[in-house]
Amino acid sequence: MKEECKMKIPVYKPLLGEEEIEYVVSAISRGEISGLYGEYIGKFEEEFSHYVGCSYGIAVSSGTAALHLALASLGIKQKDEIVVSSFTNMATFFAVLYQYAKPLPIDIEPDTWNINSALIEEKISERTKAILVAHIYGHPVDMDPVLKIAKKYGLYVIEDCAEAHGATYKGKKVGSLGDVGCFSFYANKIITTGEGGMLTTNNSEIADKARTLKSLAFGANNKFMHQDIGFNYRMTNIQAAIGCAQLKKIDKIIEKKRHIAHYYTENLKDVLGLQLPVEKSYAKNVYWMYHVVVHSENFGFTRDLLMEKLKDHGIETREAFIPYNLQKIFIQKGWVKGNECPVANYIARNGFYLPSSPLLKEKELKYIVNKIKDIKKDH
Ligand SMILES: Cc1ncc(COP(=O)(O)O)c(C=O)c1O
């Protein structure tokens, strides 16, 4: 029998084209290469914040920088406590720790993998200053209960939108729902600038503070009489040039992501023991990555074995995030107990994501779903 040829499918590859090259060349040929000036920085800030539905956008050097800058601009300081969704990239937690504040991890919903708002109130004390939610894998958080709790206790709401550009909650884009939105434009994000990030807000005071702090808090009259202890979190004009080109493609990329997700869901929905991502009635999911959970007792074997076998067939995958409460560095410090967030812990051990690049071809999608089914059948 003819053997099927083995494919090599990376977990992600960005969609870049002629426009990105043209804009970057234009930035370089004008000598506008830093983060202090250049036509693309302001343009990207204006166009992206407009896309999100916010009055202000402050471009920065990474998603992590956006999160830190947001907390610093809100005046979060030592001994303050911040409620944080446990299941996220550790950058979300690091940002809190950079301000010497204390993150309080909250367990997640078993289907969206986002913060379980029913568990927030019991953690709130007079030291709590903010709720930091992450729209994980492109599915928006159920924001109404979060905003209600925030209002009741006078807390800020910060949205980590690193994985959810263009996702909507009840028709409104993420990044415009809380006090501040924080985006990442790392190479595998919905749109990319290579490395980069953006803070979005409708609050002019927060925007002004963030703009000052992001660039060494230079003085308004005498540049070198600094207004504060600032950071250098500037996005360069070269990165912003890529961002402007990417923004033109964002709807097309999201459409492709949703097509990929629908293909996977349609073809994997009958696989016993494999939990697929959801799209709640309040949500538009942008499926940053197509994340699944292997319930091994029904599936027949573990997530790790499935990932290994897919790798043998040239299919790259990535395991789920490891929550804050399972990170050894924090357990050793006595800051957290491993068993604090059982749902997040279960997802961390059994979840992984499939290739999700907008460049994926139909034949590659078909190959991936067939391999999952074959591996399960043959086990
Ligand atoms: C949820 C989340 N928050 C924050 C970040 C950090 O962004 P960056 O890598 O741009 O610093 C990422 C991704 O990298 C992320 O997925």
Coordinates of C-alpha atoms and ligand atoms in Angstrom, one line a residue:
M1 CA 0.0 0.0 0.0
K2 CA 1.2 3.5 -0.8
E3 CA 2.5 5.2 2.4
E4 CA 1.0 8.7 3.1
C5 CA 3.7 11.3 2.9
K6 CA 4.6 12.9 6.2
M7 CA 3.9 16.6 6.6
K8 CA 5.8 19.1 8.8
I9 CA 3.3 21.5 10.4
P10 CA 4.5 24.2 12.8
V11 CA 2.2 25.2 15.7
Y12 CA 2.3 28.8 14.3
K13 CA 3.6 30.9 11.5
P14 CA 2.6 34.6 11.0
L15 CA 0.9 36.0 7.9
L16 CA 3.3 38.7 6.6
G17 CA 3.4 40.2 3.1
E18 CA 4.6 42.9 0.7
E19 CA 2.9 45.7 2.7
E20 CA 4.9 44.9 5.9
I21 CA 8.1 45.0 3.8
E22 CA 7.1 48.3 2.1
Y23 CA 6.3 50.1 5.4
V24 CA 9.5 48.9 7.1
V25 CA 11.6 50.0 4.2
S26 CA 9.8 53.4 4.3
A27 CA 10.6 53.8 8.0
I28 CA 14.2 52.8 7.6
S29 CA 14.8 55.0 4.5
R30 CA 13.5 58.0 6.4
G31 CA 15.9 57.2 9.3
E32 CA 12.9 56.8 11.6
I33 CA 14.0 53.7 13.5
S34 CA 13.6 54.5 17.2
G35 CA 10.6 54.6 19.5
L36 CA 10.7 58.4 20.0
Y37 CA 9.5 59.5 16.6
G38 CA 8.3 58.3 13.2
E39 CA 5.1 58.5 11.3
Y40 CA 4.0 54.9 12.1
I41 CA 3.9 55.1 15.9
G42 CA 1.1 57.6 16.2
K43 CA -0.7 56.1 13.2
F44 CA -0.6 52.6 14.7
E45 CA -1.8 53.9 18.1
E46 CA -4.6 55.8 16.6
E47 CA -5.8 53.1 14.2
F48 CA -5.5 50.2 16.7
S49 CA -7.2 52.1 19.6
H50 CA -10.0 53.0 17.1
Y51 CA -10.3 49.4 16.1
V52 CA -10.7 48.4 19.8
G53 CA -13.2 51.2 20.4
C54 CA -11.0 53.2 22.8
S55 CA -10.0 56.9 22.7
Y56 CA -6.4 56.3 23.6
G57 CA -3.7 53.8 22.6
I58 CA -0.1 53.7 23.9
A59 CA 2.2 51.5 21.9
V60 CA 4.9 49.7 23.9
S61 CA 7.7 47.1 23.5
S62 CA 5.7 44.0 24.6
G63 CA 2.5 42.7 26.1
T64 CA 4.4 42.2 29.4
A65 CA 5.4 45.9 29.3
A66 CA 1.8 46.9 28.6
L67 CA 0.6 45.0 31.7
H68 CA 3.3 46.5 33.9
L69 CA 2.7 49.9 32.5
A70 CA -1.0 49.6 33.2
L71 CA -0.5 48.6 36.8
A72 CA 2.1 51.3 37.3
S73 CA -0.1 53.9 35.7
L74 CA -3.0 52.9 38.1
G75 CA -0.7 53.5 41.0
I76 CA -0.5 49.8 42.1
K77 CA 2.2 49.5 44.8
Q78 CA 3.7 47.2 47.4
K79 CA 1.1 45.4 49.6
D80 CA -1.7 46.1 47.2
E81 CA -3.5 42.9 46.2
I82 CA -4.7 42.1 42.7
V83 CA -7.1 39.3 41.8
V84 CA -5.8 37.5 38.8
S85 CA -7.1 34.6 36.6
S86 CA -4.8 31.7 37.5
F87 CA -4.7 30.2 34.0
T88 CA -2.6 32.5 31.9
N89 CA 0.8 33.3 30.6
M90 CA 3.0 34.0 33.6
A91 CA 3.6 37.5 32.2
T92 CA 0.2 38.5 33.6
F93 CA 1.4 37.6 37.1
F94 CA 5.0 38.9 36.7
A95 CA 3.5 42.4 35.9
V96 CA 1.9 42.4 39.4
L97 CA 5.1 41.3 41.0
Y98 CA 7.2 44.0 39.2
Q99 CA 5.1 46.5 41.3
Y100 CA 5.8 44.4 44.5
A101 CA 2.0 43.8 44.7
K102 CA 0.4 40.5 45.7
P103 CA -1.4 38.5 43.0
L104 CA -4.4 36.4 44.3
P105 CA -4.9 33.5 41.8
I106 CA -8.6 32.7 41.0
D107 CA -9.6 29.4 39.5
I108 CA -11.2 29.2 36.1
E109 CA -14.4 28.0 34.3
P110 CA -14.0 24.4 33.0
D111 CA -15.3 25.3 29.5
T112 CA -14.0 28.8 28.6
W113 CA -10.8 28.4 30.8
N114 CA -11.4 32.1 31.8
I115 CA -11.6 33.4 35.4
N116 CA -14.6 32.0 37.4
S117 CA -16.1 35.2 38.6
A118 CA -18.1 33.4 41.3
L119 CA -14.8 32.8 43.2
I120 CA -13.6 36.5 43.2
E121 CA -15.6 38.0 46.0
E122 CA -14.3 35.7 48.7
K123 CA -10.7 36.9 48.0
I124 CA -11.4 40.6 48.3
S125 CA -10.1 42.5 51.2
E126 CA -9.4 46.2 51.9
R127 CA -6.0 45.7 50.3
T128 CA -7.5 44.6 47.0
K129 CA -7.1 47.2 44.2
A130 CA -7.9 45.6 40.9
I131 CA -9.2 42.6 39.0
L132 CA -6.9 41.4 36.2
V133 CA -8.6 39.1 33.8
A134 CA -7.1 37.4 30.7
H135 CA -9.2 36.5 27.7
I136 CA -7.6 33.1 27.2
Y137 CA -7.0 31.6 23.8
G138 CA -9.2 34.2 22.2
H139 CA -12.5 33.7 24.1
P140 CA -13.7 36.8 26.0
V141 CA -14.2 36.7 29.7
D142 CA -17.8 37.0 30.9
M143 CA -17.3 40.6 31.9
D144 CA -20.6 41.7 33.4
P145 CA -20.2 39.8 36.7
V146 CA -16.5 41.0 36.9
L147 CA -17.5 44.7 36.3
K148 CA -20.3 44.4 38.8
I149 CA -17.9 43.1 41.5
A150 CA -15.4 45.8 40.6
K151 CA -18.0 48.5 41.0
K152 CA -19.3 47.2 44.3
Y153 CA -15.7 47.2 45.8
G154 CA -14.3 50.2 43.9
L155 CA -11.7 48.1 42.0
Y156 CA -9.9 48.8 38.7
V157 CA -10.5 46.2 35.9
I158 CA -7.5 45.4 33.7
E159 CA -8.0 43.2 30.7
D160 CA -5.1 41.1 29.4
C161 CA -6.1 40.9 25.7
A162 CA -2.7 39.5 24.5
E163 CA -4.6 36.6 22.9
A164 CA -7.9 38.1 21.9
H165 CA -7.5 41.0 19.4
G166 CA -10.9 41.6 17.9
A167 CA -12.8 39.2 20.2
T168 CA -16.1 40.7 21.4
Y169 CA -18.2 40.5 24.5
K170 CA -21.9 41.3 23.9
G171 CA -20.8 43.1 20.7
K172 CA -18.0 45.2 22.3
K173 CA -14.4 44.6 21.6
V174 CA -12.1 43.4 24.4
G175 CA -9.7 46.0 25.6
S176 CA -12.6 48.6 25.8
L177 CA -14.5 46.9 28.6
G178 CA -12.5 47.6 31.7
D179 CA -10.3 50.6 32.8
V180 CA -7.3 49.4 30.7
G181 CA -6.7 46.9 28.0
C182 CA -3.3 45.3 27.4
F183 CA -2.3 43.8 24.1
S184 CA 0.7 41.8 22.8
F185 CA 2.0 41.8 19.3
Y186 CA 4.5 39.0 19.7
A187 CA 5.1 37.0 16.5
N188 CA 2.4 34.4 17.2
K189 CA -0.4 36.9 18.2
I190 CA -3.5 37.6 16.0
I191 CA -1.5 40.6 14.6
T192 CA 2.2 41.0 15.2
T193 CA 5.0 43.6 15.2
G194 CA 7.6 40.9 16.0
E195 CA 7.7 42.0 19.6
G196 CA 5.4 44.7 20.9
G197 CA 2.3 45.7 22.8
M198 CA -0.4 48.3 23.3
L199 CA -2.3 49.8 26.2
T200 CA -5.8 50.9 25.4
T201 CA -8.1 53.1 27.6
N202 CA -10.9 55.6 27.5
N203 CA -9.5 57.4 30.6
S204 CA -7.3 60.4 29.6
E205 CA -5.5 60.5 33.0
I206 CA -4.5 56.9 32.8
A207 CA -3.4 57.5 29.1
D208 CA -1.3 60.5 30.1
K209 CA 0.4 58.7 33.0
A210 CA 1.1 55.7 30.8
R211 CA 2.6 57.9 28.0
T212 CA 4.9 59.6 30.5
L213 CA 6.0 56.4 32.3
K214 CA 6.6 54.5 29.1
S215 CA 9.4 56.9 28.0
L216 CA 11.6 57.5 31.0
A217 CA 9.1 60.1 32.3
F218 CA 11.0 62.9 30.5
G219 CA 10.2 66.4 31.8
A220 CA 7.6 68.4 29.9
N221 CA 9.7 71.6 29.8
N222 CA 13.2 70.5 30.7
K223 CA 13.5 67.1 29.1
F224 CA 16.1 65.8 31.6
M225 CA 14.2 66.9 34.7
H226 CA 12.3 63.7 35.0
Q227 CA 8.7 63.6 36.3
D228 CA 8.8 60.2 37.8
I229 CA 10.8 56.9 37.8
G230 CA 10.0 56.0 34.2
F231 CA 10.6 53.0 32.0
N232 CA 11.8 52.6 28.5
Y233 CA 8.9 50.6 27.1
R234 CA 8.9 52.3 23.7
M235 CA 7.8 50.5 20.5
T236 CA 10.0 51.4 17.6
N237 CA 8.7 53.0 14.5
I238 CA 9.9 49.9 12.6
Q239 CA 7.7 47.7 14.7
A240 CA 4.8 50.2 14.4
A241 CA 5.3 50.1 10.6
I242 CA 4.7 46.3 10.7
G243 CA 1.7 46.9 12.9
C244 CA 0.1 49.3 10.5
A245 CA 0.4 46.8 7.7
Q246 CA -0.9 44.0 9.9
L247 CA -3.9 46.0 11.0
K248 CA -5.1 46.1 7.4
K249 CA -5.3 42.2 7.5
I250 CA -6.8 41.8 11.0
D251 CA -10.3 40.9 9.8
K252 CA -9.0 38.5 7.2
I253 CA -6.8 36.8 9.9
I254 CA -9.7 36.5 12.4
E255 CA -11.9 35.1 9.7
K256 CA -9.2 32.5 8.9
K257 CA -8.8 31.7 12.6
R258 CA -12.6 31.1 12.9
H259 CA -12.5 29.0 9.7
I260 CA -9.7 26.8 11.2
A261 CA -11.6 26.5 14.5
H262 CA -14.8 25.5 12.7
Y263 CA -13.0 22.9 10.7
Y264 CA -11.4 21.3 13.8
T265 CA -14.6 21.4 15.7
E266 CA -16.7 19.9 12.9
N267 CA -14.2 17.1 12.4
L268 CA -13.3 16.4 16.0
K269 CA -16.6 16.8 17.8
D270 CA -17.3 13.1 17.9
V271 CA -13.9 12.1 19.3
L272 CA -14.7 10.7 22.7
G273 CA -12.7 12.2 25.6
L274 CA -11.5 15.3 23.6
Q275 CA -12.9 18.5 24.9
L276 CA -13.1 21.3 22.3
P277 CA -13.2 25.1 22.7
V278 CA -16.6 26.8 23.1
E279 CA -18.1 30.0 21.9
K280 CA -20.6 31.3 24.5
S281 CA -23.7 33.2 23.5
Y282 CA -22.2 36.5 24.7
A283 CA -18.9 35.9 22.8
K284 CA -17.2 36.2 19.5
N285 CA -14.2 33.9 19.9
V286 CA -11.2 34.7 17.7
Y287 CA -9.5 31.3 18.5
W288 CA -6.0 32.6 18.9
M289 CA -5.0 29.0 19.3
Y290 CA -7.2 26.0 19.0
H291 CA -6.9 24.6 22.5
V292 CA -8.3 21.1 23.5
V293 CA -8.4 19.0 26.6
V294 CA -7.7 15.3 26.7
H295 CA -9.8 13.5 29.3
S296 CA -7.7 10.4 29.3
E297 CA -10.1 8.0 31.0
N298 CA -12.5 8.4 28.0
F299 CA -9.9 9.2 25.3
G300 CA -7.9 6.1 26.1
F301 CA -4.5 7.7 26.8
T302 CA -2.9 10.9 28.0
R303 CA -2.3 14.4 26.5
D304 CA 1.4 13.8 26.7
L305 CA 1.3 10.6 24.6
L306 CA -1.0 12.2 22.1
M307 CA 1.3 15.2 21.7
E308 CA 4.3 12.9 21.3
K309 CA 2.6 10.8 18.6
L310 CA 1.5 13.9 16.7
K311 CA 5.1 15.1 16.8
D312 CA 6.1 11.8 15.3
H313 CA 3.8 12.6 12.4
G314 CA 5.4 16.1 12.0
I315 CA 2.6 18.0 13.8
E316 CA 3.9 20.5 16.3
T317 CA 1.6 21.3 19.3
R318 CA 2.1 23.1 22.6
E319 CA 1.0 22.2 26.1
A320 CA -1.4 24.4 28.2
F321 CA -0.1 27.1 30.5
I322 CA 1.0 26.1 33.9
P323 CA -0.9 28.2 36.4
Y324 CA 0.6 30.6 39.0
N325 CA -0.2 28.2 41.8
L326 CA 1.7 25.3 40.2
Q327 CA 4.9 27.3 39.5
K328 CA 7.7 25.9 41.7
I329 CA 9.3 29.3 42.3
F330 CA 6.2 30.6 44.0
I331 CA 5.4 27.4 45.9
Q332 CA 9.0 27.4 47.3
K333 CA 8.6 31.0 48.4
G334 CA 5.4 30.0 50.3
W335 CA 3.4 32.5 48.3
V336 CA 0.9 29.9 47.0
K337 CA -0.3 26.4 47.5
G338 CA -0.2 24.0 44.6
N339 CA -3.7 22.7 45.0
E340 CA -5.3 26.2 45.1
C341 CA -7.0 26.2 41.7
P342 CA -8.0 22.6 40.9
V343 CA -9.7 23.4 37.6
A344 CA -6.7 25.3 36.2
N345 CA -4.4 22.5 37.5
Y346 CA -6.5 19.9 35.6
I347 CA -6.4 21.9 32.4
A348 CA -2.7 22.6 32.7
R349 CA -2.1 18.8 32.9
N350 CA -4.5 17.8 30.2
G351 CA -4.7 20.7 27.7
F352 CA -2.7 21.5 24.6
Y353 CA -3.2 23.4 21.4
L354 CA -3.1 22.3 17.8
P355 CA -1.5 24.2 14.9
S356 CA -3.4 27.5 14.4
S357 CA -1.6 29.6 11.9
P358 CA -3.6 31.6 9.4
L359 CA -1.4 30.1 6.8
L360 CA -2.7 26.6 7.4
K361 CA -3.9 24.8 4.2
E362 CA -7.0 22.6 4.0
K363 CA -4.9 19.6 3.3
E364 CA -2.9 20.3 6.5
L365 CA -6.0 20.6 8.5
K366 CA -7.3 17.4 7.1
Y367 CA -4.0 15.6 7.8
I368 CA -4.1 16.8 11.5
V369 CA -7.6 15.7 12.2
N370 CA -7.1 12.4 10.5
K371 CA -3.9 11.7 12.4
I372 CA -5.7 12.4 15.7
K373 CA -8.4 9.9 14.8
D374 CA -5.9 7.3 13.5
I375 CA -3.7 7.6 16.6
K376 CA -6.7 7.1 18.9
K377 CA -8.0 4.2 16.8
D378 CA -4.6 2.4 16.7
H379 CA -3.8 2.8 20.4
Ligands
LIG1 C1 -2.2 36.1 28.1 C2 -0.8 36.7 27.8 N1 -0.4 37.7 28.6 C3 0.7 38.3 28.3 C4 1.6 37.9 27.4 C5 2.9 38.5 27.2 O1 3.1 39.2 26.0 P1 4.6 39.4 25.4 O2 5.2 38.1 25.1 O3 4.3 40.3 24.2 O4 5.3 40.1 26.5 C6 1.2 36.8 26.6 C7 2.0 36.2 25.5 O5 3.1 36.2 25.2 C8 0.0 36.2 26.8 O6 -0.4 35.1 26.1

